[in-house]
mmCIF file of C-alpha atoms in Angstrom:
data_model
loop_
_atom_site.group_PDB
_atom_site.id
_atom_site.type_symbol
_atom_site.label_atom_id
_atom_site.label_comp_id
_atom_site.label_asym_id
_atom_site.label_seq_id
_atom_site.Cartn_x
_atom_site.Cartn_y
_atom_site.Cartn_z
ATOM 1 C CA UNK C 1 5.516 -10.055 -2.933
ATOM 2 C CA UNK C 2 3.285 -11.914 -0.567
ATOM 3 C CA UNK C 3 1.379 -9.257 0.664
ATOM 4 C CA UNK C 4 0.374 -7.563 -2.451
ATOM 5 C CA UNK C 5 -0.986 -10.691 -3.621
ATOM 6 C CA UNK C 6 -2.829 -10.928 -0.204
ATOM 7 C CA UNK C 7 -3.831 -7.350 -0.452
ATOM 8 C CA UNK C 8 -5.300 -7.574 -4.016
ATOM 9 C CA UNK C 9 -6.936 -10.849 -3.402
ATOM 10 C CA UNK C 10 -8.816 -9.155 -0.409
ATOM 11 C CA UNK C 11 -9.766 -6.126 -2.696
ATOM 12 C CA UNK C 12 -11.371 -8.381 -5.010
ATOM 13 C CA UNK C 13 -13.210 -9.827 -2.441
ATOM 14 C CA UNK C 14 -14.577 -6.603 -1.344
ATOM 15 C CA UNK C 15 -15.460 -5.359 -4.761
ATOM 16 C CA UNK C 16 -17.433 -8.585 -5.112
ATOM 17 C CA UNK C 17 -20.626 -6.978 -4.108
ATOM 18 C CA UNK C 18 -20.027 -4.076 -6.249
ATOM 19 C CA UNK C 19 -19.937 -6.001 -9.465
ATOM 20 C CA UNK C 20 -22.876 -8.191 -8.861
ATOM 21 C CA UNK C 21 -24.832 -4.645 -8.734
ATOM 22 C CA UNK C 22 -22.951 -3.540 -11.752
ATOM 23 C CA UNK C 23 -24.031 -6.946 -13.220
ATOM 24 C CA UNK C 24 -27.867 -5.852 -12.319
ATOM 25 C CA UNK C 25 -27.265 -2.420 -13.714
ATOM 26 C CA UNK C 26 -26.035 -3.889 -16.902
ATOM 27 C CA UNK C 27 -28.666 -6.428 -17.068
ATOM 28 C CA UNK C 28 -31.340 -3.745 -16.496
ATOM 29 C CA UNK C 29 -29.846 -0.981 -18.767
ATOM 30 C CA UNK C 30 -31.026 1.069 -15.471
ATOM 31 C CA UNK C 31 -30.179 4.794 -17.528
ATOM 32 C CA UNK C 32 -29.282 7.041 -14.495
ATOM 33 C CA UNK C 33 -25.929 5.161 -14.040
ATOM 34 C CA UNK C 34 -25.498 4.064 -17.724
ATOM 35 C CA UNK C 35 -25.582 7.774 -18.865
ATOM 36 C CA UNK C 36 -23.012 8.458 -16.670
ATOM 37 C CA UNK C 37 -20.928 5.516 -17.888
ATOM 38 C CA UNK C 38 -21.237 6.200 -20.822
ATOM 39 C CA UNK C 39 -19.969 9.971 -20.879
ATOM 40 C CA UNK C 40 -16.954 9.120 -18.592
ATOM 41 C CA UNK C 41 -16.172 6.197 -21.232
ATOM 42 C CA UNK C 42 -16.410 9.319 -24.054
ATOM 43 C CA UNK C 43 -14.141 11.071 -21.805
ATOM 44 C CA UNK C 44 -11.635 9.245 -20.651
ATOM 45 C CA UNK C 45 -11.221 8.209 -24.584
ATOM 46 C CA UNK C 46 -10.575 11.710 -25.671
ATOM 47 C CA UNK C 47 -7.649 12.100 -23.176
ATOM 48 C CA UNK C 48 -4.981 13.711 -25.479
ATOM 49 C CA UNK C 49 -1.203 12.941 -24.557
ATOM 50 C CA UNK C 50 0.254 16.066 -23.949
ATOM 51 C CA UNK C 51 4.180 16.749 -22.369
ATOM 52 C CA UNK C 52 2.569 18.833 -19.739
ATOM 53 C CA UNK C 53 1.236 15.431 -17.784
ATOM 54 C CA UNK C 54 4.689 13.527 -17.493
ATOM 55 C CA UNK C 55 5.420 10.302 -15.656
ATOM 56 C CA UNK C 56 6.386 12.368 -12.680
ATOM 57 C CA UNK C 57 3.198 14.335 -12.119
ATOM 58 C CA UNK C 58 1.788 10.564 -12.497
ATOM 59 C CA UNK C 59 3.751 9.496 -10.051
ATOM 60 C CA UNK C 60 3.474 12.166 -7.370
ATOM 61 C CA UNK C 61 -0.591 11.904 -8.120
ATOM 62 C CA UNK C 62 -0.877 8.116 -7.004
ATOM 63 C CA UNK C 63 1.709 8.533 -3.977
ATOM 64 C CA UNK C 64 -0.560 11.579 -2.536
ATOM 65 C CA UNK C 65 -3.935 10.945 -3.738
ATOM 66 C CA UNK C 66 -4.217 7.066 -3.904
ATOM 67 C CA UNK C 67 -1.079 5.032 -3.077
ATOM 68 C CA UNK C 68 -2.497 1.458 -2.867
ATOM 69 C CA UNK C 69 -4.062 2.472 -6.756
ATOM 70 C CA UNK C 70 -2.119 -0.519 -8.097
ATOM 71 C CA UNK C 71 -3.769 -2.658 -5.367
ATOM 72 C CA UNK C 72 -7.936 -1.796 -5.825
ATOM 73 C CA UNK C 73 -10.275 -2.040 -8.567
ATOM 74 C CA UNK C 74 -11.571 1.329 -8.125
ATOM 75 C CA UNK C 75 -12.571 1.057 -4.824
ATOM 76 C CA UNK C 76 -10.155 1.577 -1.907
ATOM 77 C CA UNK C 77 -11.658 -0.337 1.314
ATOM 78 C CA UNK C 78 -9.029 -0.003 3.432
ATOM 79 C CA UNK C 79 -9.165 4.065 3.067
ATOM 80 C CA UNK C 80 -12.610 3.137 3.801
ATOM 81 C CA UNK C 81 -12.241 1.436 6.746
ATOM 82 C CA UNK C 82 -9.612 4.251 8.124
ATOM 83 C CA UNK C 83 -12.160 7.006 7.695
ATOM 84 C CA UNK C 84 -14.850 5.080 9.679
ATOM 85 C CA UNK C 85 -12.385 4.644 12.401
ATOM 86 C CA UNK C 86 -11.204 8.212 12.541
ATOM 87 C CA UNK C 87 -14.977 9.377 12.465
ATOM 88 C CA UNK C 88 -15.997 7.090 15.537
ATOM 89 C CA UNK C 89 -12.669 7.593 17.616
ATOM 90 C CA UNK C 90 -11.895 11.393 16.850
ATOM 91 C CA UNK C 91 -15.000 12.849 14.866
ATOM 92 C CA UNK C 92 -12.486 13.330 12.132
ATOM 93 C CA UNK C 93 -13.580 13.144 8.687
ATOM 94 C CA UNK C 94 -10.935 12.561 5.858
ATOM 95 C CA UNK C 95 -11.462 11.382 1.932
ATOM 96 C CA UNK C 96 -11.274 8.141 1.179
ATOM 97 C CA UNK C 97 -11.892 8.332 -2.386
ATOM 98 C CA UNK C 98 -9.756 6.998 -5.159
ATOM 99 C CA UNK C 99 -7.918 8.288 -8.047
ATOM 100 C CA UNK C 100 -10.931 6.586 -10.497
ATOM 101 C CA UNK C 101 -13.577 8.178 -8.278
ATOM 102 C CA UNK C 102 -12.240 11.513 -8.191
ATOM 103 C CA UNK C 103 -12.067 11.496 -12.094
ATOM 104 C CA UNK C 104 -15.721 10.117 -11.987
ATOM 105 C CA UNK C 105 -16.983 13.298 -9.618
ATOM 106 C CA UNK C 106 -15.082 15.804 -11.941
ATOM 107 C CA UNK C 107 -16.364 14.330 -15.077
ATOM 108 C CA UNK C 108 -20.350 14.251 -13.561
ATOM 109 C CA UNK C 109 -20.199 17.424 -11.703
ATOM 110 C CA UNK C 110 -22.321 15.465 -8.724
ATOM 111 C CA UNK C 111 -20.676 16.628 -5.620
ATOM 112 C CA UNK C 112 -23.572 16.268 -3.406
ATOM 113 C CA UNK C 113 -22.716 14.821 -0.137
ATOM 114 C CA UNK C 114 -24.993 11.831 0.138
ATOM 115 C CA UNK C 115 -24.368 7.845 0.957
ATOM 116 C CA UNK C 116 -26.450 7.333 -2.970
ATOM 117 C CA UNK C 117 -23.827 9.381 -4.588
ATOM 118 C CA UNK C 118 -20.824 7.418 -2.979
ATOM 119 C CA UNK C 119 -22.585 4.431 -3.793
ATOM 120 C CA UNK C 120 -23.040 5.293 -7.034
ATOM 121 C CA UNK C 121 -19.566 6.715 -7.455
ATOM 122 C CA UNK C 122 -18.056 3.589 -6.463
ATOM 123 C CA UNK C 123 -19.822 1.682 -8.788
ATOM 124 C CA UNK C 124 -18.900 3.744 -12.048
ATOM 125 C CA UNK C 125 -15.041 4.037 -10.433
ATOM 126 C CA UNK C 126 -15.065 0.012 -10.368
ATOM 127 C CA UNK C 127 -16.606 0.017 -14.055
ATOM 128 C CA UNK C 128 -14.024 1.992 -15.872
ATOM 129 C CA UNK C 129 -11.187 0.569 -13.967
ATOM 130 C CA UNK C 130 -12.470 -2.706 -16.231
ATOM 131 C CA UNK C 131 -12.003 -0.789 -19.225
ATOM 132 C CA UNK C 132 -8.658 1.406 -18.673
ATOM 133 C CA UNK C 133 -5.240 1.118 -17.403
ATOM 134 C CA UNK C 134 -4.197 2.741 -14.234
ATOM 135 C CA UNK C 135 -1.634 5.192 -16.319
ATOM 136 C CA UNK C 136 -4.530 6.069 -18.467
ATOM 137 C CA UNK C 137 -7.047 6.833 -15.898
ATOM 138 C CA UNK C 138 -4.873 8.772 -14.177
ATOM 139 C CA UNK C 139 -3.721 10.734 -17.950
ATOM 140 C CA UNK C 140 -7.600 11.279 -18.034
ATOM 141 C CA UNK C 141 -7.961 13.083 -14.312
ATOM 142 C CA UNK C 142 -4.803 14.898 -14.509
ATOM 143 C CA UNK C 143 -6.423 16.458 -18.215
ATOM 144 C CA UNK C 144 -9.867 17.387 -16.233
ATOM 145 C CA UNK C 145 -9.050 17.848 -12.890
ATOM 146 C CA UNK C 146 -9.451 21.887 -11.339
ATOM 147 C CA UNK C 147 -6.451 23.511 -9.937
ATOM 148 C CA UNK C 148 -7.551 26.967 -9.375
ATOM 149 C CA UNK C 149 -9.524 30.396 -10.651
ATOM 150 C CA UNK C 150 -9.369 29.369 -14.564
ATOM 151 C CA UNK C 151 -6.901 26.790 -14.080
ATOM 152 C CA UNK C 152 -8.111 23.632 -15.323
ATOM 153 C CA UNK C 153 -6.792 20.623 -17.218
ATOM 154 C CA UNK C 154 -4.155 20.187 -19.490
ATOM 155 C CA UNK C 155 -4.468 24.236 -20.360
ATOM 156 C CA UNK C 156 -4.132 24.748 -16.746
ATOM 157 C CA UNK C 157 -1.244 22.659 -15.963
ATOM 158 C CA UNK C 158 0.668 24.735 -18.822
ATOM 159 C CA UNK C 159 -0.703 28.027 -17.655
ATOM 160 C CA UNK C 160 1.147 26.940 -14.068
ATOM 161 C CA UNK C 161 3.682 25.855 -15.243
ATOM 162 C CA UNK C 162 4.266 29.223 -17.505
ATOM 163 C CA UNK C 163 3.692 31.510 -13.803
ATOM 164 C CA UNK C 164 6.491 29.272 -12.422
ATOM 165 C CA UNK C 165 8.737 27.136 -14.608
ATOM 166 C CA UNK C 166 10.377 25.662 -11.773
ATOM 167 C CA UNK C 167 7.240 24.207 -10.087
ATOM 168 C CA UNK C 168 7.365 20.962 -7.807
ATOM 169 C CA UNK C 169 4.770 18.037 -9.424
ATOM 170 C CA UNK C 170 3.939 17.887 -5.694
ATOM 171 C CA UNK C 171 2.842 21.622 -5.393
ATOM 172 C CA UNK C 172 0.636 21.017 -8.454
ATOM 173 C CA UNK C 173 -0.923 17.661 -7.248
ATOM 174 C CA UNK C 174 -1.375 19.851 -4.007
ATOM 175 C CA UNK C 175 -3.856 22.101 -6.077
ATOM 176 C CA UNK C 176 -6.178 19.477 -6.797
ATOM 177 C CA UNK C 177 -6.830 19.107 -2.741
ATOM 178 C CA UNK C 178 -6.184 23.033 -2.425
ATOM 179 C CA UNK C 179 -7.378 25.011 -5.355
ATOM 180 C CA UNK C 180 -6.033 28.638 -5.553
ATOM 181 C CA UNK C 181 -9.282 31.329 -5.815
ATOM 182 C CA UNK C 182 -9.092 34.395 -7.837
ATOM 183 C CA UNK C 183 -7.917 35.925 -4.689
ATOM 184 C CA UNK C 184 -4.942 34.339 -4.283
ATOM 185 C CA UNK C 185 -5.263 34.042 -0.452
ATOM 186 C CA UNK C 186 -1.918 33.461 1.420
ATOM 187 C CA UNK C 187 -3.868 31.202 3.828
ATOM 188 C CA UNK C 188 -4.286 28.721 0.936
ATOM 189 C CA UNK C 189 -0.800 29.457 -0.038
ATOM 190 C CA UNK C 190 0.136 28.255 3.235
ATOM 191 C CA UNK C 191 -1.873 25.202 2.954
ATOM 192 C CA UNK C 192 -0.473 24.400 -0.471
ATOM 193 C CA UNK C 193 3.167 24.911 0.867
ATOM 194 C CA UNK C 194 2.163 22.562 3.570
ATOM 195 C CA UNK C 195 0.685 19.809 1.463
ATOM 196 C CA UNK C 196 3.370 20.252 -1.439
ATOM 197 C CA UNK C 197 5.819 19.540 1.834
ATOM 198 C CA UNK C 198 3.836 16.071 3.203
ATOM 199 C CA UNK C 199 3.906 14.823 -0.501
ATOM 200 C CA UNK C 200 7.632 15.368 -1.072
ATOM 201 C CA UNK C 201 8.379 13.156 2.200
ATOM 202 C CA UNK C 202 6.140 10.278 0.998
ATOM 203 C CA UNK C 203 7.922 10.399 -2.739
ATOM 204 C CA UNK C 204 10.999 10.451 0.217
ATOM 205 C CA UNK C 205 9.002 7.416 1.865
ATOM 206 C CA UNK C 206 8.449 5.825 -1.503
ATOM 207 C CA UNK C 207 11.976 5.831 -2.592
ATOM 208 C CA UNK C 208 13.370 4.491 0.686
ATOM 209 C CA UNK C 209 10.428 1.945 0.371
ATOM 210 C CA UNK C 210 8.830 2.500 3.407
ATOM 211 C CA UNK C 211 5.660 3.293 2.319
ATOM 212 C CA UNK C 212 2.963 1.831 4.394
ATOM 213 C CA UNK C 213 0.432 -0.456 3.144
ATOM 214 C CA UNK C 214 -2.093 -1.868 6.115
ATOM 215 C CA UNK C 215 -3.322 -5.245 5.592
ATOM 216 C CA UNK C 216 -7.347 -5.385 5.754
ATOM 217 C CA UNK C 217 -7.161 -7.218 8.851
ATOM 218 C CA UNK C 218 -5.076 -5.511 10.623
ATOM 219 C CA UNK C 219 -6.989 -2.067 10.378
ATOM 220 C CA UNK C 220 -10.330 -3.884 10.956
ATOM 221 C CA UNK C 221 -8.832 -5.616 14.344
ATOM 222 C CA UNK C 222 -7.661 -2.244 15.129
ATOM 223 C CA UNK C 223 -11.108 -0.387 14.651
ATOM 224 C CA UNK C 224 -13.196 -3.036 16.220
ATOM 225 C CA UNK C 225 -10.864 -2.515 19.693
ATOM 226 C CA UNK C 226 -11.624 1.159 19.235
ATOM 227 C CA UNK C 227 -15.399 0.605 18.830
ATOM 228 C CA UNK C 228 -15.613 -2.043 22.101
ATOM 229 C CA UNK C 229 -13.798 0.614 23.676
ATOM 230 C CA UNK C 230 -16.112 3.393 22.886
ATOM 231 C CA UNK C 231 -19.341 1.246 23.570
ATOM 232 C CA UNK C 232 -17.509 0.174 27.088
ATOM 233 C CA UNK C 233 -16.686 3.626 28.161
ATOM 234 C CA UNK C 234 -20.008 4.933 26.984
ATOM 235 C CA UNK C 235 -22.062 2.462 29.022
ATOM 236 C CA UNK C 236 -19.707 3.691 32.048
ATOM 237 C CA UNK C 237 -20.535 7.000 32.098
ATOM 238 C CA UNK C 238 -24.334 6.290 31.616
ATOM 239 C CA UNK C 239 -23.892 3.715 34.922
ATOM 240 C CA UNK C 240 -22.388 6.727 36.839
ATOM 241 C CA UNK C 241 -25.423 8.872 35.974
ATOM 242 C CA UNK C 242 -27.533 6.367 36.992
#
């Protein structure tokens, strides 16, 4: 298809300037980043296939935590460029991280909220994308990843799954963005019931293929018109206080 070749041309474009600096890190043997490298490597090896992380929980995992996963090398720059726009035109802030980057926060524990740690995040997410398959990447998340009060991992997929045999893959994957507490608060019920529900229509998306996938250019045109529009506004409003 035409534009997934576009698409994935343009993400290795702008991953270019990521792996010249993972060139320098490599290069340098600069430790901080190494270290972590090295222990995600370790993990991601010792990923054990297990029947409790199926092709379906795969599945539902890439279409509502990273559904252009087969498209990037790690790095999603379109999700990127959607969260700027969001931030300047609404003040919303959303996630923009992949599936590789999540696995790299869990696996580091470094959740402080800082442009070095993204930075940094996105250069270890494009590094083990060299080195794994999507499928296996994902495998590894799925086997680390926290779903609730002493519900992690592999363990804590079959602990769920033991509560409620007939369990949706999309209420689980829902867990990873809403975590239950010890509590077990009906306001993050509701939110779970809510997400589980927005995932099931974009498997319903998926399957009627019309998932969207923005080109790039398209979303760049489209949040360059909504910064002019913001600058030309704001310089009206300082001309009528003058």
């Amino acid at each position: 298809m035409p534009l997934r070749k576009i698409l994935r041309a343009s993400y290795k474009i702008f991953t270019t300037p990521i792996q010249l600096l993972e060139t320098l890190i490599i290069l340098t043997n600069y430790s901080p980043i190494t270290k972590d490298y090295e222990k995600c490597i370790k993990t991601i090896k010792e990923t054990k296939p297990s029947s409790a992380i199926n092709l379906q929980l795969i599945e539902t995992l890439v279409i509502a935590e990273d559904h252009r996963n087969e498209l990037h090398y790690g790095v999603d720059h379109i999700a990127i460029l959607r969260t700027i726009k969001l931030k300047i035109t609404q003040n919303r802030t959303q996630g923009a991280s992949t599936i590789e980057q999540q696995l790299i926060r869990t696996i580091t524990q470094r959740y402080e909220k800082t442009l070095r740690r993204k930075i940094r995040e996105q250069l270890l997410a494009t590094m083990i994308s060299k080195r794994f398959t999507k499928e296996t990447l994902c495998k590894a998340y799925l086997s680390v990843a926290y779903y609730g009060y002493k519900r992690q991992g592999i363990i804590g997929i079959k602990e769920i799954k033991q509560d409620k045999p007939n369990i949706k893959a999309s209420e689980i994957i829902s867990l990873l963005k809403y975590p239950k507490n010890a509590e077990n608060c009906e306001i993050t019920n509701k939110k779970i019931h809510r997400r589980a529900h927005h995932i099931e229509q974009l498997l319903a998306q998926q399957a009627q293929g019309r998932m969207l996938i923005f080109p790039p250019n398209l979303l760049l045109v489209s949040l360059l018109r909504r910064i002019t529009s913001f600058a030309h506004a704001k310089e009206k409003e300082k001309e009528k206080a003058r």
